[in-house]
Amino acid sequence: MPDPDPDPTPDADGRPVTLDRRDGPYGEVVLRRRPGARDGDGDVFEIIANGTFLMDTSDGRSERLLIDAAQTALTPDRRDGLPSVLIGGLGVGFSLAHAAADDRWGRIVVVEREQAVIDWHHGGPLARISGAALGDPRTVILHTDLVAYIRTEAAEADTAESAREPFDRYDALCLDIDNGPGWTVTDENANLYTPGGLAACLARLNPGGVLAVWSAQPSPAFEDALRNAGFTGVRTEEITVARGVPDAVHLAVRPA
């Protein structure tokens, strides 16, 4: 495993500096640092996957909205007893940190397929964001592919139901693994937004549970796909950004 420089100096002309670069089963993933004014020490960290910008630490409003909107959309009975949440994608850690800072959540499970991203949080440059959350006893990090995990869990749920045995479900699925349903990091991720993938998400939610999906832009077509998959209460919350179309969080509820 590469040993990234924990505190490199950005180029004099302000260009980003690569802190770590990994080649893995899903392609290349890169952590960069660039000068900025929004992060606590004036620098901003960026995650790039296969040459596509994913996210940075300059503004975590939409990641925090992903968590808050899911909590608000829960049916009253699901808010009782500390609901569980599955966060798809560790990213720069905003979603996890925000969930862990909210004592209304119970179990917090994060699924992250990139070992590099996990390393950047465990003692790496991103620990400043997620350190407290990683130490929270409610938090569990699973190093696995989200699409495969949800589909496997759904298959196990079907088997368990037929055998009348208990199985695990979540009260909220908060997914942020792509730039949106139509702009995926890898081709495999597109399976999550198909009718089969959405059916698997539905199966992993408790009745009254919420699916929240982050997107770099609103998608009316995805809203239709959610309704066709059997979700109710489908709506989209938008977050205005400095330039371009707003970020969006698509919300849908499994019928109670």
CSV table of C-alpha atoms in Angstrom, one decimal:
chain,number,residue,atom,x,y,z
A,1,MET,CA,0.0,0.0,0.0
A,2,PRO,CA,1.4,3.4,-0.9
A,3,ASP,CA,2.4,5.7,2.0
A,4,PRO,CA,0.9,9.1,1.1
A,5,ASP,CA,2.6,12.2,2.2
A,6,PRO,CA,0.3,13.5,5.1
A,7,ASP,CA,1.0,17.1,4.5
A,8,PRO,CA,2.4,18.0,1.1
A,9,THR,CA,2.8,21.6,0.0
A,10,PRO,CA,0.6,22.6,-3.0
A,11,ASP,CA,2.3,23.8,-6.1
A,12,ALA,CA,3.2,27.5,-6.1
A,13,ASP,CA,0.7,28.1,-8.9
A,14,GLY,CA,-2.2,26.6,-6.9
A,15,ARG,CA,-2.5,23.4,-8.9
A,16,PRO,CA,-3.8,20.3,-6.9
A,17,VAL,CA,-1.2,17.9,-5.5
A,18,THR,CA,-1.8,14.2,-5.6
A,19,LEU,CA,-1.6,12.7,-2.1
A,20,ASP,CA,-2.3,9.0,-3.1
A,21,ARG,CA,-3.1,7.1,-6.3
A,22,ARG,CA,-4.3,3.5,-6.3
A,23,ASP,CA,-5.2,1.0,-9.0
A,24,GLY,CA,-7.8,-1.5,-7.9
A,25,PRO,CA,-10.5,-3.8,-9.2
A,26,TYR,CA,-12.7,-0.9,-10.1
A,27,GLY,CA,-10.0,1.3,-11.7
A,28,GLU,CA,-8.0,4.2,-10.5
A,29,VAL,CA,-8.9,6.2,-7.4
A,30,VAL,CA,-7.0,9.4,-6.5
A,31,LEU,CA,-6.9,11.7,-3.5
A,32,ARG,CA,-5.8,15.3,-4.2
A,33,ARG,CA,-5.3,18.4,-2.2
A,34,ARG,CA,-5.7,21.9,-3.4
A,35,PRO,CA,-5.6,25.4,-1.9
A,36,GLY,CA,-9.0,26.6,-0.8
A,37,ALA,CA,-10.8,28.7,1.8
A,38,ARG,CA,-13.7,26.5,2.8
A,39,ASP,CA,-11.9,23.7,4.8
A,40,GLY,CA,-10.7,24.3,8.3
A,41,ASP,CA,-7.0,24.7,7.3
A,42,GLY,CA,-7.6,26.4,4.0
A,43,ASP,CA,-7.1,23.3,1.9
A,44,VAL,CA,-9.6,21.2,0.1
A,45,PHE,CA,-9.4,17.4,-0.5
A,46,GLU,CA,-10.8,15.9,-3.7
A,47,ILE,CA,-11.6,12.3,-4.7
A,48,ILE,CA,-11.2,11.4,-8.4
A,49,ALA,CA,-12.3,8.0,-9.7
A,50,ASN,CA,-11.2,6.8,-13.2
A,51,GLY,CA,-10.5,10.4,-14.1
A,52,THR,CA,-14.0,11.6,-13.0
A,53,PHE,CA,-14.4,14.1,-10.2
A,54,LEU,CA,-16.6,12.6,-7.4
A,55,MET,CA,-16.5,15.0,-4.5
A,56,ASP,CA,-14.5,17.3,-2.3
A,57,THR,CA,-14.5,18.9,1.1
A,58,SER,CA,-15.4,22.4,-0.1
A,59,ASP,CA,-19.1,22.1,0.7
A,60,GLY,CA,-20.9,19.3,2.5
A,61,ARG,CA,-24.4,20.7,2.4
A,62,SER,CA,-25.8,18.1,0.0
A,63,GLU,CA,-24.2,15.2,1.8
A,64,ARG,CA,-25.7,16.4,5.1
A,65,LEU,CA,-29.1,16.9,3.4
A,66,LEU,CA,-29.0,13.3,2.2
A,67,ILE,CA,-29.0,12.2,5.9
A,68,ASP,CA,-31.4,14.9,7.2
A,69,ALA,CA,-33.9,14.4,4.5
A,70,ALA,CA,-34.0,10.7,5.1
A,71,GLN,CA,-34.6,11.2,8.8
A,72,THR,CA,-37.4,13.7,8.1
A,73,ALA,CA,-39.1,11.4,5.6
A,74,LEU,CA,-39.3,8.4,7.9
A,75,THR,CA,-42.8,7.5,9.0
A,76,PRO,CA,-43.4,8.3,12.7
A,77,ASP,CA,-43.3,4.7,13.7
A,78,ARG,CA,-39.9,4.2,12.1
A,79,ARG,CA,-38.4,7.2,14.0
A,80,ASP,CA,-39.1,5.5,17.3
A,81,GLY,CA,-36.5,3.2,18.7
A,82,LEU,CA,-33.5,4.8,17.0
A,83,PRO,CA,-33.8,3.9,13.3
A,84,SER,CA,-30.9,2.2,11.4
A,85,VAL,CA,-29.3,3.7,8.4
A,86,LEU,CA,-27.1,2.3,5.6
A,87,ILE,CA,-24.9,4.8,4.0
A,88,GLY,CA,-23.7,3.8,0.5
A,89,GLY,CA,-20.3,5.3,-0.1
A,90,LEU,CA,-17.9,6.7,2.5
A,91,GLY,CA,-16.6,9.5,0.3
A,92,VAL,CA,-15.0,12.4,2.1
A,93,GLY,CA,-17.0,11.4,5.2
A,94,PHE,CA,-19.6,14.2,5.4
A,95,SER,CA,-22.6,11.9,5.4
A,96,LEU,CA,-21.1,9.5,8.1
A,97,ALA,CA,-20.0,12.4,10.3
A,98,HIS,CA,-23.4,14.1,10.1
A,99,ALA,CA,-25.3,10.8,10.9
A,100,ALA,CA,-23.0,10.1,13.9
A,101,ALA,CA,-23.6,13.6,15.2
A,102,ASP,CA,-27.3,13.0,15.3
A,103,ASP,CA,-28.4,10.9,18.3
A,104,ARG,CA,-31.7,10.1,16.6
A,105,TRP,CA,-30.0,7.4,14.6
A,106,GLY,CA,-29.2,4.0,15.9
A,107,ARG,CA,-27.0,1.6,14.0
A,108,ILE,CA,-25.0,3.3,11.2
A,109,VAL,CA,-23.6,1.0,8.5
A,110,VAL,CA,-21.3,2.4,5.8
A,111,VAL,CA,-20.6,0.4,2.7
A,112,GLU,CA,-17.4,1.4,0.8
A,113,ARG,CA,-15.8,-0.7,-1.9
A,114,GLU,CA,-12.5,1.2,-2.2
A,115,GLN,CA,-9.9,0.2,0.3
A,116,ALA,CA,-8.0,3.4,-0.5
A,117,VAL,CA,-10.9,5.6,0.7
A,118,ILE,CA,-11.2,3.6,3.9
A,119,ASP,CA,-7.5,4.1,4.5
A,120,TRP,CA,-7.7,7.9,3.9
A,121,HIS,CA,-10.2,8.0,6.8
A,122,HIS,CA,-8.4,5.6,9.1
A,123,GLY,CA,-5.4,7.8,10.1
A,124,GLY,CA,-5.2,9.5,6.7
A,125,PRO,CA,-6.0,13.1,5.6
A,126,LEU,CA,-9.7,12.6,5.8
A,127,ALA,CA,-9.7,11.5,9.5
A,128,ARG,CA,-10.2,15.1,10.5
A,129,ILE,CA,-13.8,14.8,9.1
A,130,SER,CA,-14.7,11.3,10.1
A,131,GLY,CA,-12.5,10.5,13.1
A,132,ALA,CA,-15.1,11.0,15.8
A,133,ALA,CA,-17.8,9.1,13.7
A,134,LEU,CA,-15.5,6.1,13.1
A,135,GLY,CA,-15.0,5.9,16.9
A,136,ASP,CA,-18.7,5.9,17.5
A,137,PRO,CA,-20.0,2.5,18.7
A,138,ARG,CA,-23.0,2.8,16.4
A,139,THR,CA,-20.7,2.9,13.3
A,140,VAL,CA,-19.8,-0.2,11.2
A,141,ILE,CA,-17.7,0.1,8.0
A,142,LEU,CA,-18.1,-2.7,5.5
A,143,HIS,CA,-15.5,-3.1,2.8
A,144,THR,CA,-17.6,-4.4,-0.1
A,145,ASP,CA,-19.4,-3.3,-3.2
A,146,LEU,CA,-22.7,-1.7,-2.5
A,147,VAL,CA,-24.6,-3.0,-5.5
A,148,ALA,CA,-23.5,-6.6,-4.8
A,149,TYR,CA,-24.2,-6.2,-1.0
A,150,ILE,CA,-27.8,-4.9,-1.5
A,151,ARG,CA,-28.6,-7.6,-4.1
A,152,THR,CA,-27.1,-10.3,-1.9
A,153,GLU,CA,-29.0,-9.1,1.1
A,154,ALA,CA,-32.2,-9.0,-0.9
A,155,ALA,CA,-31.7,-12.6,-2.0
A,156,GLU,CA,-31.1,-13.6,1.5
A,157,ALA,CA,-34.2,-11.7,2.6
A,158,ASP,CA,-36.3,-13.6,0.1
A,159,THR,CA,-34.9,-16.9,1.4
A,160,ALA,CA,-35.5,-15.9,5.0
A,161,GLU,CA,-39.0,-14.8,4.4
A,162,SER,CA,-39.9,-18.0,2.7
A,163,ALA,CA,-38.5,-19.9,5.7
A,164,ARG,CA,-40.1,-17.5,8.1
A,165,GLU,CA,-36.7,-16.6,9.6
A,166,PRO,CA,-35.6,-13.1,10.7
A,167,PHE,CA,-33.3,-11.1,8.6
A,168,ASP,CA,-31.7,-7.7,8.6
A,169,ARG,CA,-33.4,-4.6,7.1
A,170,TYR,CA,-32.7,-0.9,7.4
A,171,ASP,CA,-34.9,2.1,8.1
A,172,ALA,CA,-33.0,4.3,5.7
A,173,LEU,CA,-30.7,3.8,2.7
A,174,CYS,CA,-28.7,6.9,1.9
A,175,LEU,CA,-26.8,6.3,-1.3
A,176,ASP,CA,-24.0,8.5,-2.7
A,177,ILE,CA,-21.8,6.3,-4.9
A,178,ASP,CA,-22.2,8.2,-8.3
A,179,ASN,CA,-22.7,11.6,-9.7
A,180,GLY,CA,-26.3,10.5,-10.3
A,181,PRO,CA,-28.4,7.7,-11.7
A,182,GLY,CA,-27.4,8.7,-15.3
A,183,TRP,CA,-23.7,9.4,-14.5
A,184,THR,CA,-22.2,6.4,-12.9
A,185,VAL,CA,-18.6,5.9,-11.7
A,186,THR,CA,-18.4,2.4,-13.2
A,187,ASP,CA,-20.8,0.5,-15.6
A,188,GLU,CA,-21.6,-2.0,-12.8
A,189,ASN,CA,-23.1,0.8,-10.7
A,190,ALA,CA,-25.8,1.3,-13.3
A,191,ASN,CA,-27.4,-1.9,-12.0
A,192,LEU,CA,-28.4,-0.2,-8.8
A,193,TYR,CA,-30.8,2.1,-10.7
A,194,THR,CA,-32.5,-0.6,-12.8
A,195,PRO,CA,-35.9,-2.1,-11.9
A,196,GLY,CA,-34.0,-5.0,-10.3
A,197,GLY,CA,-31.7,-2.8,-8.3
A,198,LEU,CA,-34.5,-0.6,-7.0
A,199,ALA,CA,-36.5,-3.7,-6.1
A,200,ALA,CA,-33.5,-4.9,-4.1
A,201,CYS,CA,-33.4,-1.5,-2.3
A,202,LEU,CA,-37.1,-1.8,-1.6
A,203,ALA,CA,-36.5,-5.3,-0.1
A,204,ARG,CA,-33.8,-4.1,2.2
A,205,LEU,CA,-36.0,-1.4,3.8
A,206,ASN,CA,-38.4,-1.8,6.7
A,207,PRO,CA,-42.0,-0.8,5.9
A,208,GLY,CA,-42.1,3.0,6.1
A,209,GLY,CA,-38.3,3.1,5.5
A,210,VAL,CA,-36.7,5.7,3.2
A,211,LEU,CA,-34.5,5.5,0.1
A,212,ALA,CA,-32.4,8.7,-0.4
A,213,VAL,CA,-30.2,8.9,-3.5
A,214,TRP,CA,-27.7,11.8,-4.1
A,215,SER,CA,-27.4,13.2,-7.6
A,216,ALA,CA,-25.5,15.9,-9.3
A,217,GLN,CA,-28.7,17.0,-11.0
A,218,PRO,CA,-32.4,16.4,-10.6
A,219,SER,CA,-33.8,13.5,-12.7
A,220,PRO,CA,-37.5,13.3,-13.4
A,221,ALA,CA,-36.9,9.9,-15.2
A,222,PHE,CA,-35.4,8.5,-12.0
A,223,GLU,CA,-38.5,9.7,-10.0
A,224,ASP,CA,-40.6,7.7,-12.5
A,225,ALA,CA,-38.4,4.7,-12.0
A,226,LEU,CA,-38.8,4.9,-8.2
A,227,ARG,CA,-42.6,5.0,-8.6
A,228,ASN,CA,-42.6,2.1,-11.0
A,229,ALA,CA,-40.5,0.1,-8.5
A,230,GLY,CA,-43.3,0.4,-5.9
A,231,PHE,CA,-42.0,3.4,-3.8
A,232,THR,CA,-44.4,6.1,-2.6
A,233,GLY,CA,-43.8,9.7,-1.5
A,234,VAL,CA,-41.3,10.2,-4.3
A,235,ARG,CA,-39.9,13.7,-4.3
A,236,THR,CA,-36.7,15.6,-4.9
A,237,GLU,CA,-34.9,18.2,-2.8
A,238,GLU,CA,-32.5,20.5,-4.5
A,239,ILE,CA,-29.4,22.3,-3.3
A,240,THR,CA,-28.3,25.4,-5.1
A,241,VAL,CA,-24.7,25.4,-6.1
A,242,ALA,CA,-22.4,28.3,-7.2
A,243,ARG,CA,-22.5,27.3,-10.9
A,244,GLY,CA,-24.6,25.0,-13.0
A,245,VAL,CA,-27.6,22.9,-12.2
A,246,PRO,CA,-28.5,22.2,-8.5
A,247,ASP,CA,-27.4,19.1,-6.7
A,248,ALA,CA,-30.4,16.9,-5.7
A,249,VAL,CA,-31.5,14.3,-3.2
A,250,HIS,CA,-34.2,11.9,-4.5
A,251,LEU,CA,-36.4,10.5,-1.8
A,252,ALA,CA,-38.8,7.6,-1.8
A,253,VAL,CA,-40.6,5.6,0.9
A,254,ARG,CA,-41.4,1.9,1.1
A,255,PRO,CA,-45.1,1.6,1.8
A,256,ALA,CA,-45.9,0.9,5.4
